[in-house]
Tab-separated table of C-alpha atoms and ligand atoms in Angstrom:
chain	number	residue	atom	x	y	z
S	124	UNK	CA	17.862	25.734	-3.931
S	125	UNK	CA	15.834	22.747	-2.881
S	126	UNK	CA	16.820	19.246	-4.055
S	127	UNK	CA	12.747	17.898	-4.453
S	128	UNK	CA	11.792	13.940	-4.946
S	129	UNK	CA	8.487	14.203	-6.500
S	130	UNK	CA	6.316	10.906	-7.146
S	131	UNK	CA	3.695	10.670	-10.071
S	132	UNK	CA	1.001	7.591	-10.071
S	133	UNK	CA	0.031	5.889	-12.479
S	134	UNK	CA	-3.465	8.700	-13.343
S	135	UNK	CA	-0.691	11.029	-13.414
S	136	UNK	CA	1.128	9.900	-16.051
S	137	UNK	CA	-1.796	8.055	-17.952
S	138	UNK	CA	-1.629	9.205	-21.339
S	139	UNK	CA	1.447	11.282	-23.195
S	140	UNK	CA	-0.394	14.043	-22.574
S	141	UNK	CA	-0.710	13.615	-18.944
S	142	UNK	CA	3.287	12.671	-19.033
S	143	UNK	CA	3.805	16.440	-21.417
S	144	UNK	CA	1.355	18.244	-18.205
S	145	UNK	CA	3.978	16.257	-15.341
S	146	UNK	CA	7.063	17.581	-17.824
S	147	UNK	CA	5.411	21.081	-17.243
S	148	UNK	CA	5.219	21.086	-13.707
S	149	UNK	CA	8.790	19.530	-13.328
S	150	UNK	CA	10.134	22.574	-15.594
S	151	UNK	CA	8.604	25.104	-13.655
S	152	UNK	CA	10.280	23.670	-10.178
S	153	UNK	CA	13.254	23.338	-11.905
S	154	UNK	CA	13.328	26.601	-13.608
S	155	UNK	CA	13.225	28.526	-10.039
S	156	UNK	CA	16.401	26.541	-9.558
S	157	UNK	CA	15.737	23.611	-7.768
S	158	UNK	CA	17.191	20.098	-8.467
S	159	UNK	CA	14.201	17.541	-8.954
S	160	UNK	CA	13.952	14.014	-9.172
S	161	UNK	CA	11.046	12.287	-10.400
S	162	UNK	CA	10.025	8.777	-9.352
S	163	UNK	CA	7.439	7.481	-12.104
S	164	UNK	CA	4.466	4.820	-11.567
S	165	UNK	CA	3.693	2.961	-14.817
S	166	UNK	CA	0.608	4.334	-17.250
S	167	UNK	CA	-2.689	3.674	-15.591
S	168	UNK	CA	-3.810	0.239	-16.066
S	169	UNK	CA	-0.251	-1.250	-17.613
S	170	UNK	CA	0.271	-3.017	-14.725
S	171	UNK	CA	-2.779	-5.229	-14.526
S	172	UNK	CA	-2.804	-5.479	-17.822
S	173	UNK	CA	0.890	-7.393	-18.118
S	174	UNK	CA	-0.399	-9.110	-15.283
S	175	UNK	CA	-3.879	-10.347	-16.982
S	176	UNK	CA	-0.883	-11.121	-20.482
S	177	UNK	CA	1.228	-13.399	-17.489
S	178	UNK	CA	-1.976	-15.345	-16.913
S	179	UNK	CA	-2.495	-15.957	-20.143
S	180	UNK	CA	0.760	-17.989	-20.475
S	181	UNK	CA	0.385	-19.456	-17.083
S	182	UNK	CA	-1.992	-19.564	-13.868
S	183	UNK	CA	0.385	-19.214	-12.008
S	184	UNK	CA	3.686	-17.426	-13.254
S	185	UNK	CA	7.192	-17.772	-12.176
S	186	UNK	CA	7.586	-14.891	-9.669
S	187	UNK	CA	11.594	-14.044	-11.229
S	188	UNK	CA	9.376	-13.586	-14.591
S	189	UNK	CA	6.997	-11.783	-13.382
S	190	UNK	CA	9.283	-8.913	-12.273
S	191	UNK	CA	11.191	-8.722	-15.729
S	192	UNK	CA	7.737	-8.395	-16.696
S	193	UNK	CA	5.717	-5.998	-14.592
S	194	UNK	CA	9.216	-3.797	-14.144
S	195	UNK	CA	8.779	-3.235	-18.039
S	196	UNK	CA	5.758	-0.878	-17.217
S	197	UNK	CA	7.823	1.959	-15.194
S	198	UNK	CA	10.512	1.387	-18.102
S	199	UNK	CA	8.126	2.941	-20.311
S	200	UNK	CA	7.315	5.961	-18.736
S	201	UNK	CA	10.584	6.870	-17.693
S	202	UNK	CA	12.307	7.428	-20.862
S	203	UNK	CA	8.710	9.325	-22.103
S	204	UNK	CA	8.804	11.523	-19.451
S	205	UNK	CA	12.934	11.983	-20.003
S	206	UNK	CA	11.555	12.645	-23.801
S	207	UNK	CA	9.076	15.143	-23.113
S	208	UNK	CA	11.705	17.435	-21.098
S	209	UNK	CA	13.886	17.127	-23.711
S	210	UNK	CA	11.310	18.622	-25.875
S	211	UNK	CA	11.323	21.539	-23.352
S	212	UNK	CA	14.716	21.746	-23.472
S	213	UNK	CA	15.161	20.963	-20.191
S	214	UNK	CA	18.189	18.221	-19.438
S	215	UNK	CA	16.891	14.379	-17.897
S	216	UNK	CA	17.608	11.228	-17.866
S	217	UNK	CA	15.776	8.101	-16.766
S	218	UNK	CA	17.039	5.398	-14.812
S	219	UNK	CA	15.686	2.171	-13.531
S	220	UNK	CA	15.424	1.064	-10.315
S	221	UNK	CA	18.698	-0.326	-10.537
S	222	UNK	CA	20.948	1.867	-12.271
S	223	UNK	CA	19.426	4.610	-9.395
S	224	UNK	CA	20.836	1.793	-7.133
S	225	UNK	CA	18.382	0.703	-5.312
S	226	UNK	CA	19.106	-2.916	-3.857
S	227	UNK	CA	16.568	-5.188	-2.479
S	228	UNK	CA	16.561	-8.547	-1.156
S	229	UNK	CA	15.155	-11.278	-3.455
S	230	UNK	CA	11.542	-11.695	-2.380
S	231	UNK	CA	10.009	-11.313	-5.756
S	232	UNK	CA	6.815	-9.230	-6.422
S	233	UNK	CA	7.263	-7.999	-1.880
S	234	UNK	CA	11.007	-7.184	-2.050
S	235	UNK	CA	11.802	-4.918	0.787
S	236	UNK	CA	14.551	-2.124	0.000
S	237	UNK	CA	18.423	-2.981	1.498
S	238	UNK	CA	19.819	0.065	0.757
S	239	UNK	CA	20.247	2.877	-2.113
S	240	UNK	CA	23.724	4.017	-3.543
S	241	UNK	CA	22.522	6.785	-5.345
S	242	UNK	CA	26.148	7.921	-6.630
S	243	UNK	CA	24.218	7.870	-10.280
S	244	UNK	CA	21.505	10.057	-9.276
S	245	UNK	CA	24.158	13.049	-7.609
S	246	UNK	CA	26.193	12.883	-11.017
S	247	UNK	CA	22.955	13.623	-13.162
S	248	UNK	CA	21.819	15.942	-10.783
S	249	UNK	CA	25.289	17.983	-10.355
S	250	UNK	CA	24.909	18.214	-13.658
S	251	UNK	CA	22.168	19.711	-14.159
S	252	UNK	CA	20.075	17.171	-15.019
S	253	UNK	CA	16.013	16.298	-14.272
S	254	UNK	CA	16.623	12.876	-12.792
S	255	UNK	CA	13.579	10.423	-13.407
S	256	UNK	CA	13.694	7.314	-11.722
S	257	UNK	CA	12.050	4.129	-12.280
S	258	UNK	CA	9.334	3.075	-9.348
S	259	UNK	CA	8.668	-0.184	-7.972
S	260	UNK	CA	11.781	-1.740	-8.567
S	261	UNK	CA	14.749	-2.503	-7.623
S	262	UNK	CA	17.457	-5.401	-8.168
S	263	UNK	CA	19.169	-7.679	-5.988
S	264	UNK	CA	23.314	-7.821	-4.788
S	265	UNK	CA	23.366	-10.560	-7.899
S	266	UNK	CA	21.539	-8.570	-10.311
S	267	UNK	CA	18.115	-9.948	-10.305
S	268	UNK	CA	15.160	-7.508	-11.515
S	269	UNK	CA	12.895	-7.628	-8.227
S	270	UNK	CA	9.324	-5.198	-7.613
S	271	UNK	CA	8.362	-3.490	-4.472
S	272	UNK	CA	4.496	-4.844	-3.950
S	273	UNK	CA	1.368	-3.313	-5.565
S	274	UNK	CA	1.814	0.843	-4.966
S	275	UNK	CA	5.783	0.005	-4.593
S	276	UNK	CA	6.719	3.371	-6.931
S	277	UNK	CA	5.546	5.423	-3.257
S	278	UNK	CA	7.959	3.550	-1.788
S	279	UNK	CA	10.728	4.204	-4.465
S	280	UNK	CA	10.144	7.875	-4.023
S	281	UNK	CA	10.137	7.876	0.028
S	282	UNK	CA	13.238	5.985	0.069
S	283	UNK	CA	15.231	8.189	-2.169
S	284	UNK	CA	13.668	11.334	-0.422
S	285	UNK	CA	15.274	9.754	2.603
S	286	UNK	CA	18.650	8.642	0.396
S	287	UNK	CA	19.244	11.950	-1.280
S	288	UNK	CA	18.136	13.492	2.229
S	289	UNK	CA	15.594	15.440	0.260
S	290	UNK	CA	14.485	18.801	1.489
S	291	UNK	CA	11.130	18.507	0.085
S	292	UNK	CA	9.148	14.939	-0.509
S	293	UNK	CA	5.800	15.062	-2.965
S	294	UNK	CA	3.261	12.297	-4.154
S	295	UNK	CA	0.908	13.447	-6.960
S	296	UNK	CA	-1.747	11.603	-7.568
S	297	UNK	CA	-5.475	12.045	-8.981
S	298	UNK	CA	-7.074	13.175	-5.737
S	299	UNK	CA	-6.204	16.231	-3.336
S	300	UNK	CA	-4.403	14.907	-0.374
S	301	UNK	CA	-5.843	12.362	2.442
S	302	UNK	CA	-9.232	12.563	2.891
S	303	UNK	CA	-11.203	11.183	6.348
S	304	UNK	CA	-12.634	8.110	3.315
S	305	UNK	CA	-11.979	6.789	-0.036
S	306	UNK	CA	-13.637	10.271	-1.734
S	307	UNK	CA	-15.052	8.194	-4.437
S	308	UNK	CA	-17.020	6.185	-2.322
S	309	UNK	CA	-17.644	8.584	0.265
S	310	UNK	CA	-18.404	11.923	-1.355
S	311	UNK	CA	-18.807	14.103	2.093
S	312	UNK	CA	-15.483	12.503	2.627
S	313	UNK	CA	-12.971	16.242	4.380
S	314	UNK	CA	-9.605	16.705	2.863
S	315	UNK	CA	-7.007	16.899	5.545
S	316	UNK	CA	-4.180	19.449	6.558
S	317	UNK	CA	-1.922	17.090	8.178
S	318	UNK	CA	-2.177	13.137	9.718
S	319	UNK	CA	0.209	11.224	11.453
S	320	UNK	CA	2.357	8.570	9.942
S	321	UNK	CA	0.342	6.134	12.557
S	322	UNK	CA	-2.856	7.409	11.248
S	323	UNK	CA	-1.828	7.067	7.543
S	324	UNK	CA	-0.078	3.602	8.126
S	325	UNK	CA	-3.037	2.017	9.496
S	326	UNK	CA	-5.652	4.048	6.620
S	327	UNK	CA	-3.274	2.350	4.267
S	328	UNK	CA	-2.769	-0.925	5.588
S	329	UNK	CA	-6.766	-1.158	5.800
S	330	UNK	CA	-7.154	-0.104	2.507
S	331	UNK	CA	-6.634	3.334	1.729
S	332	UNK	CA	-4.518	2.583	-1.373
S	333	UNK	CA	-3.961	6.602	-1.563
S	334	UNK	CA	-0.162	5.584	-0.330
S	335	UNK	CA	1.105	1.646	0.019
S	336	UNK	CA	1.377	0.915	3.596
S	337	UNK	CA	5.225	0.070	3.214
S	338	UNK	CA	5.852	3.520	2.283
S	339	UNK	CA	4.697	5.035	4.968
S	340	UNK	CA	6.575	2.443	7.723
S	341	UNK	CA	9.759	3.712	5.692
S	342	UNK	CA	8.885	7.271	6.253
S	343	UNK	CA	8.278	7.505	9.762
S	344	UNK	CA	11.206	4.936	10.394
S	345	UNK	CA	13.659	7.362	8.717
S	346	UNK	CA	11.301	10.555	9.518
S	347	UNK	CA	10.819	11.571	6.044
S	348	UNK	CA	8.203	14.632	5.654
S	349	UNK	CA	5.957	14.445	2.684
S	350	UNK	CA	3.060	15.835	1.089
S	351	UNK	CA	0.181	13.554	-1.274
S	352	UNK	CA	-1.287	15.948	-3.404
S	353	UNK	CA	-2.769	16.569	-6.745
S	354	UNK	CA	-1.075	16.321	-10.406
S	355	UNK	CA	-4.008	18.049	-11.440
S	356	UNK	CA	-3.978	21.129	-10.188
S	357	UNK	CA	-2.402	23.794	-7.138
S	358	UNK	CA	-3.629	23.353	-3.979
S	359	UNK	CA	-2.207	22.396	-0.940
S	360	UNK	CA	-2.678	18.733	-0.145
S	361	UNK	CA	-1.577	16.572	3.164
S	362	UNK	CA	1.500	16.472	5.033
S	363	UNK	CA	2.070	13.558	6.225
S	364	UNK	CA	4.571	13.700	9.640
S	365	UNK	CA	4.896	12.467	13.324
S	366	UNK	CA	2.158	13.169	15.526
S	367	UNK	CA	1.467	16.367	17.695
S	368	UNK	CA	-1.036	16.753	20.241
S	369	UNK	CA	-3.206	18.552	18.187
S	370	UNK	CA	-3.900	15.271	16.847
S	371	UNK	CA	-4.994	13.667	19.110
S	372	UNK	CA	-7.978	15.496	19.966
S	373	UNK	CA	-9.472	14.121	17.175
S	374	UNK	CA	-10.580	10.490	17.997
S	375	UNK	CA	-11.590	9.541	15.014
S	376	UNK	CA	-9.218	10.468	11.877
S	377	UNK	CA	-10.542	8.383	9.042
S	378	UNK	CA	-12.125	5.158	8.009
S	379	UNK	CA	-11.055	2.707	4.920
S	380	UNK	CA	-12.330	-0.265	3.495
S	381	UNK	CA	-10.207	-3.080	2.167
S	382	UNK	CA	-11.700	-5.236	-0.161
S	383	UNK	CA	-8.747	-7.028	-1.609
S	384	UNK	CA	-9.395	-9.552	1.786
S	385	UNK	CA	-9.971	-13.114	1.754
S	386	UNK	CA	-10.992	-15.348	5.318
S	387	UNK	CA	-9.312	-18.681	4.886
S	388	UNK	CA	-10.844	-20.875	7.561
S	389	UNK	CA	-9.286	-24.675	9.026
S	390	UNK	CA	-11.792	-26.681	10.666
S	391	UNK	CA	-10.965	-28.678	13.274
S	392	UNK	CA	-7.583	-28.383	13.835
S	393	UNK	CA	-5.622	-30.326	16.817
S	394	UNK	CA	-5.725	-27.927	20.033
S	395	UNK	CA	-1.922	-28.609	21.073
S	396	UNK	CA	0.917	-26.158	21.554
S	397	UNK	CA	2.319	-25.662	18.216
S	398	UNK	CA	-0.269	-25.888	15.756
S	399	UNK	CA	-0.699	-21.943	15.109
S	400	UNK	CA	3.118	-21.794	14.157
S	401	UNK	CA	2.867	-25.102	11.948
S	402	UNK	CA	0.269	-22.996	10.206
S	403	UNK	CA	1.733	-19.373	10.278
S	404	UNK	CA	5.595	-20.186	9.918
S	405	UNK	CA	5.467	-21.387	6.421
S	406	UNK	CA	2.728	-19.029	5.275
S	407	UNK	CA	5.524	-16.245	6.620
S	408	UNK	CA	8.271	-17.918	5.064
S	409	UNK	CA	6.525	-17.834	1.604
S	410	UNK	CA	6.003	-13.788	2.485
S	411	UNK	CA	2.195	-14.382	2.470
S	412	UNK	CA	0.600	-11.801	5.046
S	413	UNK	CA	-1.803	-12.783	7.047
S	414	UNK	CA	-4.068	-9.926	8.893
S	415	UNK	CA	-6.770	-11.029	11.346
S	416	UNK	CA	-6.872	-14.205	13.274
S	417	UNK	CA	-9.358	-15.748	15.323
S	418	UNK	CA	-9.421	-19.456	17.158
S	419	UNK	CA	-12.604	-20.605	18.522
S	420	UNK	CA	-11.248	-22.835	21.054
S	421	UNK	CA	-14.437	-25.513	20.234
S	422	UNK	CA	-15.521	-28.494	22.374
S	423	UNK	CA	-18.189	-29.990	19.759
S	424	UNK	CA	-15.876	-31.983	18.238
S	425	UNK	CA	-15.132	-34.396	20.944
S	426	UNK	CA	-11.401	-34.290	21.072
S	427	UNK	CA	-9.603	-31.505	21.592
S	428	UNK	CA	-9.888	-29.688	18.335
S	429	UNK	CA	-10.512	-25.921	16.664
S	430	UNK	CA	-11.742	-23.819	14.028
S	431	UNK	CA	-9.270	-21.413	12.979
S	432	UNK	CA	-10.287	-18.674	10.929
S	433	UNK	CA	-7.658	-15.894	9.281
S	434	UNK	CA	-7.622	-13.485	6.276
S	435	UNK	CA	-4.851	-13.278	3.917
S	436	UNK	CA	-4.890	-10.375	0.841
S	437	UNK	CA	-6.771	-12.244	-1.889
S	438	UNK	CA	-3.968	-12.200	-4.618
S	439	UNK	CA	-2.348	-14.538	-1.748
S	440	UNK	CA	-5.068	-17.183	-1.463
S	441	UNK	CA	-3.474	-19.287	-4.048
S	442	UNK	CA	-0.597	-19.723	-2.974
S	443	UNK	CA	-1.584	-19.817	0.819
S	444	UNK	CA	-4.278	-22.457	0.079
S	445	UNK	CA	-1.644	-24.111	-1.812
S	446	UNK	CA	0.493	-23.954	1.054
S	447	UNK	CA	-1.831	-25.469	3.669
S	448	UNK	CA	-3.384	-27.951	1.359
S	449	UNK	CA	0.266	-29.486	1.093
S	450	UNK	CA	0.847	-28.943	5.508
S	451	UNK	CA	-2.654	-31.278	5.814
S	452	UNK	CA	-1.352	-34.547	6.651
S	453	UNK	CA	1.436	-32.571	9.033
S	454	UNK	CA	-0.914	-30.064	10.774
S	455	UNK	CA	-3.879	-32.458	10.842
S	456	UNK	CA	-6.931	-30.340	9.948
S	457	UNK	CA	-10.265	-31.739	8.617
S	458	UNK	CA	-10.740	-29.251	5.611
S	459	UNK	CA	-10.278	-25.862	4.499
S	460	UNK	CA	-13.231	-23.118	3.708
S	461	UNK	CA	-12.062	-20.198	1.764
S	462	UNK	CA	-14.261	-16.637	1.099
S	463	UNK	CA	-13.218	-13.938	-0.707
S	464	UNK	CA	-16.334	-11.872	-0.753
S	465	UNK	CA	-15.643	-10.493	2.226
S	466	UNK	CA	-14.010	-7.181	3.163
S	467	UNK	CA	-12.314	-5.012	6.107
S	468	UNK	CA	-14.065	-2.203	7.694
S	469	UNK	CA	-11.620	0.233	9.864
S	470	UNK	CA	-11.837	2.972	11.968
S	471	UNK	CA	-8.471	5.030	12.597
S	472	UNK	CA	-7.311	7.851	14.396
S	473	UNK	CA	-4.398	8.316	17.286
S	474	UNK	CA	-7.274	10.154	19.689
S	475	UNK	CA	-8.709	6.447	20.194
S	476	UNK	CA	-5.259	6.113	22.643
S	477	UNK	CA	-7.299	8.571	25.436
S	478	UNK	CA	-10.797	7.796	24.202
S	479	UNK	CA	-13.118	4.843	25.135
S	480	UNK	CA	-16.695	3.672	23.431
S	481	UNK	CA	-15.220	3.876	19.558
S	482	UNK	CA	-15.708	-0.261	19.828
S	483	UNK	CA	-19.056	-0.098	21.127
S	484	UNK	CA	-20.375	3.134	18.686
S	485	UNK	CA	-18.999	0.880	15.448
S	486	UNK	CA	-20.472	-2.171	16.672
S	487	UNK	CA	-24.051	-0.146	17.058
S	488	UNK	CA	-23.897	1.679	13.375
S	489	UNK	CA	-23.061	-1.187	11.942
S	490	UNK	CA	-25.981	-3.327	14.107
S	491	UNK	CA	-28.726	-0.470	12.813
S	492	UNK	CA	-27.607	-0.428	9.387
S	493	UNK	CA	-28.219	-4.541	9.049
S	494	UNK	CA	-24.765	-5.316	8.968
S	495	UNK	CA	-23.086	-8.728	10.433
S	496	UNK	CA	-20.136	-8.745	11.850
S	497	UNK	CA	-18.254	-12.104	11.278
S	498	UNK	CA	-14.188	-10.905	12.625
S	499	UNK	CA	-13.101	-8.174	15.122
S	500	UNK	CA	-9.655	-6.715	15.623
S	501	UNK	CA	-8.634	-3.846	17.372
S	502	UNK	CA	-4.928	-2.204	18.011
S	503	UNK	CA	-4.228	0.648	19.820
S	504	UNK	CA	-5.166	3.207	17.066
S	505	UNK	CA	-7.557	1.263	15.026
S	506	UNK	CA	-10.583	-1.087	15.135
S	507	UNK	CA	-11.399	-3.492	12.043
S	508	UNK	CA	-14.390	-5.489	11.204
S	509	UNK	CA	-14.140	-8.513	8.793
S	510	UNK	CA	-18.300	-8.237	6.992
S	511	UNK	CA	-19.547	-9.504	4.039
S	512	UNK	CA	-18.206	-7.573	0.800
S	513	UNK	CA	-21.425	-6.728	-0.360
S	514	UNK	CA	-22.653	-4.905	2.578
S	515	UNK	CA	-18.995	-3.267	2.928
S	516	UNK	CA	-19.688	0.818	0.914
S	517	UNK	CA	-22.867	0.546	2.690
S	518	UNK	CA	-21.002	0.220	6.169
S	519	UNK	CA	-18.250	2.594	5.066
S	520	UNK	CA	-20.511	5.214	4.807
S	521	UNK	CA	-22.587	4.648	7.956
S	522	UNK	CA	-18.774	4.542	9.575
S	523	UNK	CA	-18.036	7.906	8.029
S	524	UNK	CA	-20.967	9.401	9.088
S	525	UNK	CA	-21.483	8.684	12.465
S	526	UNK	CA	-17.853	9.478	13.503
S	527	UNK	CA	-16.559	11.842	10.865
S	528	UNK	CA	-19.023	13.979	9.581
J	676	ADP	P1	-1.375	6.659	-7.715
J	676	ADP	O1	-1.854	6.347	-9.643
J	676	ADP	O2	-1.388	8.059	-7.737
J	676	ADP	O3	-0.450	6.230	-6.749
J	676	ADP	P2	-3.502	5.227	-6.308
J	676	ADP	O4	-4.617	5.025	-7.257
J	676	ADP	O5	-2.595	4.276	-5.603
J	676	ADP	O6	-2.982	6.582	-6.783
J	676	ADP	O7	-4.430	6.328	-5.138
J	676	ADP	C1	-5.260	7.285	-5.087
J	676	ADP	C2	-6.766	6.846	-4.747
J	676	ADP	O8	-6.793	6.287	-3.369
J	676	ADP	C3	-7.555	7.887	-4.963
J	676	ADP	O9	-8.498	8.093	-6.479
J	676	ADP	C4	-8.737	7.539	-4.053
J	676	ADP	O10	-9.728	7.118	-4.640
J	676	ADP	C5	-8.370	6.467	-3.115
J	676	ADP	N1	-8.120	6.456	-1.804
J	676	ADP	C6	-8.175	5.455	-0.356
J	676	ADP	N2	-8.503	6.042	0.303
J	676	ADP	C7	-8.714	7.426	0.428
J	676	ADP	C8	-8.482	8.285	1.366
J	676	ADP	N3	-8.576	7.913	2.707
J	676	ADP	N4	-8.231	9.579	1.161
J	676	ADP	C9	-7.690	9.412	-0.392
J	676	ADP	N5	-7.629	9.094	-1.569
J	676	ADP	C10	-8.306	7.657	-1.203
J	677	LIG	N1	2.905	0.005	-11.455
J	677	LIG	C1	2.733	-0.207	-10.176
J	677	LIG	C2	0.910	-0.668	-9.654
J	677	LIG	O1	0.599	-0.303	-10.145
J	677	LIG	C3	3.677	0.332	-8.779
J	677	LIG	C4	2.658	1.876	-8.433
J	677	LIG	O2	2.081	1.955	-9.270
J	677	LIG	O3	3.056	2.651	-8.131
J	677	LIG	O4	0.539	-1.502	-8.364
J	678	MG	MG1	-0.655	4.301	-5.736
């Protein structure tokens, strides 16, 4: 008998028929004698719809109320999934994140899991139930409902698998596994049998939304091996695990495109110690994730001043500009410019640690494709460039063709 955690994403529970199909798959494992914990997302489109309704009420809705609202999406699915199993005479019980014992910090809309006390999950499993847990949500020690960031049901599943010491963690989605690029854009992308945590993490944090990046971080930290596979067939998926020497032979494992980035430029920022801290500390205290940063030391402005550009998630742009506008006098910059028409292209592979020339090859491909590079950043296993968004998909295909095909 194995303890299995299965997570079903939005498309996999998009309709009552899809939920019935999920129930059949769950029943298959349960009837083999396995204990099954199912983590579900909101039905496809529901979270977006709730967000747009909130925006109709208030352009900047209070984050506490937003979490209260968004948590209802997953709550609908858990109850429907339990009902579908009951109709098949399978005992099942649904639990909200709070009932499943998921305690988080108080950062609404991006809460971090502090700990999980899954007594109720264990008790229900021991009574023979399939346990269905609402993804993407938790509660603070004070009892406030929180959500874990977009795509956060992945994190619920990985964290649950870790807390329950599950034998297997399966992430069911609408593609057969992790590909060398988004298969919806790059049609000849290759499905991988295995990928390392580090590569999956870099791809996920660079726009490959097949896994939420924080969930991969969690899996790496706690050693949770998981499989990404399709809920629409029975093909083997992609195993995500610690890297093996074999994996290092591949220089570039995958390419990704992040369209959820925006560029902020502060013009004529005074060039003296402490200025960067006075800009980035308040942003980080408000949970705005800053990604690439470029500072030009410019003498053209006469007094020592510089232009500073950085990227934030599009969804954080309004918050970031509001914070920076309030700090303008303190920081002393002249002007703030924002650009939402950019995206970030990344090439990723652990093999880059021991191979050189990847950056040069990427720049050459982009130049041959007529793509202008606005910003560059590199890490040990990733090279990212910011480019105009209209050229994003062309650039992605060209990079994929050069490195992977
Ligand atoms: P779910 O609702 O199951 O969580 P998501 O929509 O969040 O599913 O993620 C699955 C989608 O991720 C796929 O439909 C695919 O278009 C996209 N995707 C982006 N990059 C990749 C990649 N490298 N491999 C597989 N899928 C990817
Ligand atoms: N429903 C949430 C979202 O759409 C969480 C998830 O699907 O994982 O982001
Ligand atoms: Mg997802």
